[in-house]
C-alpha cells in the first residue's frame, strides 16, 4: 500500500528540524528548506526553486515528502478589483475557497478550515452544502501561501503588453492573459500595478467551515503561519471566527491563544438564533455568552461579534437594543455584514440606511463600537461557500 508523502506545510519549523535530525541530516539544511518554503514560496524541490541543497537532501525530500501546493480550479475578480476569489483543488479532488481581499489598504486572506460545514446556518452557502471533512494543517497553511504567492506575481499587462501588441489578432479567446482587455479590466490592472509590492498581512479564518470544530488542525496551522522566520503573520493579524462552539471558546480561554476571536451571533434571543444557526441548539445563547465572558476575562481581549443583517429578520431598532443589552459590560465590537444572498435562503440584505440606524443605536445608546462591512466582491459570489456552489452547479 502506498503511503501519502509527508506534506511539508504540515510541519512547524521545529518539526521540520526534527525530521532532518531523524534523517541524520544537518538542521542547517532544514532551515534552508524552511526559508525556501515560506520566504521564497517555492513550489517544488527543483534546482531552480531550491538552488542551495545537497543532492542527498533533495533526493530524500523528493522521495518522502511533498509541498502541498493547491492548484487553482477557478479564479474570479470582483468588478471593483478589490476581491479575488480562488477555488482551490485538494489532493482528493475536493474544492475549497480562499479569498484575497484588499480593504482600506490592508491585504487579507480569508481561508477555509473544512470542506463544507456541519453547523448548517440557514443563510450560508457552506452550511447549505453540508460537511465533508476537516482540512489538515497543511491545507490551511497552503491557502495562505497561495495568496502570498499570488501577490508576488506582477500584473499580467505589465509583463506582456509588448508581446500582446505583437500578437494582436492572433491570440485565442481562451488565453486570458494575452487577450485584449476591456477598459474596466485595464483600469483594474493599473490599480493592481499601483499596488505592486504589497504583501500578505492578515489572515481571517472566515472561509468555508467552522474552525473550532477542527480545533487542533487550525491551531497547528496558526502556529506555522505565525512563525517569525516564515510568513510571520503575528497574532494581531489573525482572526478566528466561530459560530459559537462553546467548548472551543473555553479551550481558547484556557490556552490564552494570542489572536483575535470573532463570534457569529446573528440573533439576540435563543429562539431567533436557533432558527438561523442550528448549532445554537447544542450550545445555547446563555452558555455562549458565559463562554465569551470567560474568554474576555481570561485573555483581556475584546471579541468581535459578527452579525449578518437580514432584512426584516434581525435588523430592527428593537433588535439593536437587544444586542446592546446582551453585550453590555463585555469588551465587544460588532461587525455588521449585510446578507450575501444565496440560492438556498430566501432572505434579502438589509439596506445601508437601516444598517446605519442599527449601528447608531449600538453606539449612541450602548457605547458599543461597530462597523458595517462593505459588500465588495458580491458579484463574484464572495460570500462564504458561494463559489464552490456556483462551480458545482455550472
Ligand atoms: N464558521 C465560522 C467562520 C466561517 S463563516 C462562523 O460561522 O463564524 C464567516 C462569517 O460569514 C460568519 O460570520 C457567517 O455568519 C458569515 N456568513 C456566512 N454566510 C453568509 C452570507 N450569505 N451573507 C453574509 N454573511 C455570511
Ligand atoms: Fe458553518 Fe460558519 Fe457557514 Fe455557519 S456560517 S454554516 S458555521 S461556515
PDB file of C-alpha atoms and ligand atoms in Angstrom, residues 113-114 116-130 205-211 241-245 264 266 276-279 308 384-385, ligand 2:
ATOM      1  CA  UNK A 113     -10.897  25.322   7.695  1.00  0.00           C
ATOM      2  CA  UNK A 114     -13.120  22.490   6.415  1.00  0.00           C
ATOM      3  CA  UNK A 116     -18.264  22.130   3.799  1.00  0.00           C
ATOM      4  CA  UNK A 117     -19.559  22.674   7.322  1.00  0.00           C
ATOM      5  CA  UNK A 118     -21.636  20.682   9.798  1.00  0.00           C
ATOM      6  CA  UNK A 119     -23.219  23.695  11.508  1.00  0.00           C
ATOM      7  CA  UNK A 120     -25.994  24.277   8.984  1.00  0.00           C
ATOM      8  CA  UNK A 121     -26.553  28.047   9.288  1.00  0.00           C
ATOM      9  CA  UNK A 122     -29.555  28.578   7.044  1.00  0.00           C
ATOM     10  CA  UNK A 123     -28.254  31.615   5.117  1.00  0.00           C
ATOM     11  CA  UNK A 124     -24.759  30.256   4.490  1.00  0.00           C
ATOM     12  CA  UNK A 125     -23.781  28.579   1.207  1.00  0.00           C
ATOM     13  CA  UNK A 126     -21.276  26.344   3.012  1.00  0.00           C
ATOM     14  CA  UNK A 127     -23.873  25.363   5.601  1.00  0.00           C
ATOM     15  CA  UNK A 128     -26.253  24.500   2.796  1.00  0.00           C
ATOM     16  CA  UNK A 129     -23.754  22.056   1.264  1.00  0.00           C
ATOM     17  CA  UNK A 130     -23.184  20.055   4.486  1.00  0.00           C
ATOM     18  CA  UNK A 205     -10.477  32.075   9.258  1.00  0.00           C
ATOM     19  CA  UNK A 206     -13.816  33.010   7.771  1.00  0.00           C
ATOM     20  CA  UNK A 207     -13.886  30.859   4.661  1.00  0.00           C
ATOM     21  CA  UNK A 208     -15.639  27.524   4.433  1.00  0.00           C
ATOM     22  CA  UNK A 209     -16.054  25.586   7.661  1.00  0.00           C
ATOM     23  CA  UNK A 210     -16.133  26.027  11.405  1.00  0.00           C
ATOM     24  CA  UNK A 211     -12.579  26.498  12.715  1.00  0.00           C
ATOM     25  CA  UNK A 241     -14.361  33.280  13.516  1.00  0.00           C
ATOM     26  CA  UNK A 242     -16.628  30.776  15.250  1.00  0.00           C
ATOM     27  CA  UNK A 243     -20.333  30.088  15.085  1.00  0.00           C
ATOM     28  CA  UNK A 244     -20.167  29.679  18.874  1.00  0.00           C
ATOM     29  CA  UNK A 245     -18.627  26.293  19.664  1.00  0.00           C
ATOM     30  CA  UNK A 264     -21.038  34.909  14.839  1.00  0.00           C
ATOM     31  CA  UNK A 266     -26.801  36.993  14.299  1.00  0.00           C
ATOM     32  CA  UNK A 276     -30.787  30.844  11.899  1.00  0.00           C
ATOM     33  CA  UNK A 277     -27.944  28.890  13.487  1.00  0.00           C
ATOM     34  CA  UNK A 278     -28.932  25.270  14.275  1.00  0.00           C
ATOM     35  CA  UNK A 279     -25.710  24.844  16.294  1.00  0.00           C
ATOM     36  CA  UNK A 308     -25.320  39.090   9.277  1.00  0.00           C
ATOM     37  CA  UNK A 384     -18.658  32.008   2.259  1.00  0.00           C
ATOM     38  CA  UNK A 385     -19.104  28.855   0.162  1.00  0.00           C
TER      39      UNK A 385
HETATM   40 FE1  LIG B   2     -20.599  26.868   9.013  1.00  0.00          FE
HETATM   41 FE2  LIG B   2     -19.957  29.412   9.532  1.00  0.00          FE
HETATM   42 FE3  LIG B   2     -21.433  28.765   7.391  1.00  0.00          FE
HETATM   43 FE4  LIG B   2     -22.482  28.562   9.814  1.00  0.00          FE
HETATM   44  S1  LIG B   2     -21.799  30.435   8.819  1.00  0.00           S
HETATM   45  S2  LIG B   2     -22.653  27.040   8.198  1.00  0.00           S
HETATM   46  S3  LIG B   2     -20.736  27.861  10.993  1.00  0.00           S
HETATM   47  S4  LIG B   2     -19.342  28.176   7.755  1.00  0.00           S
END
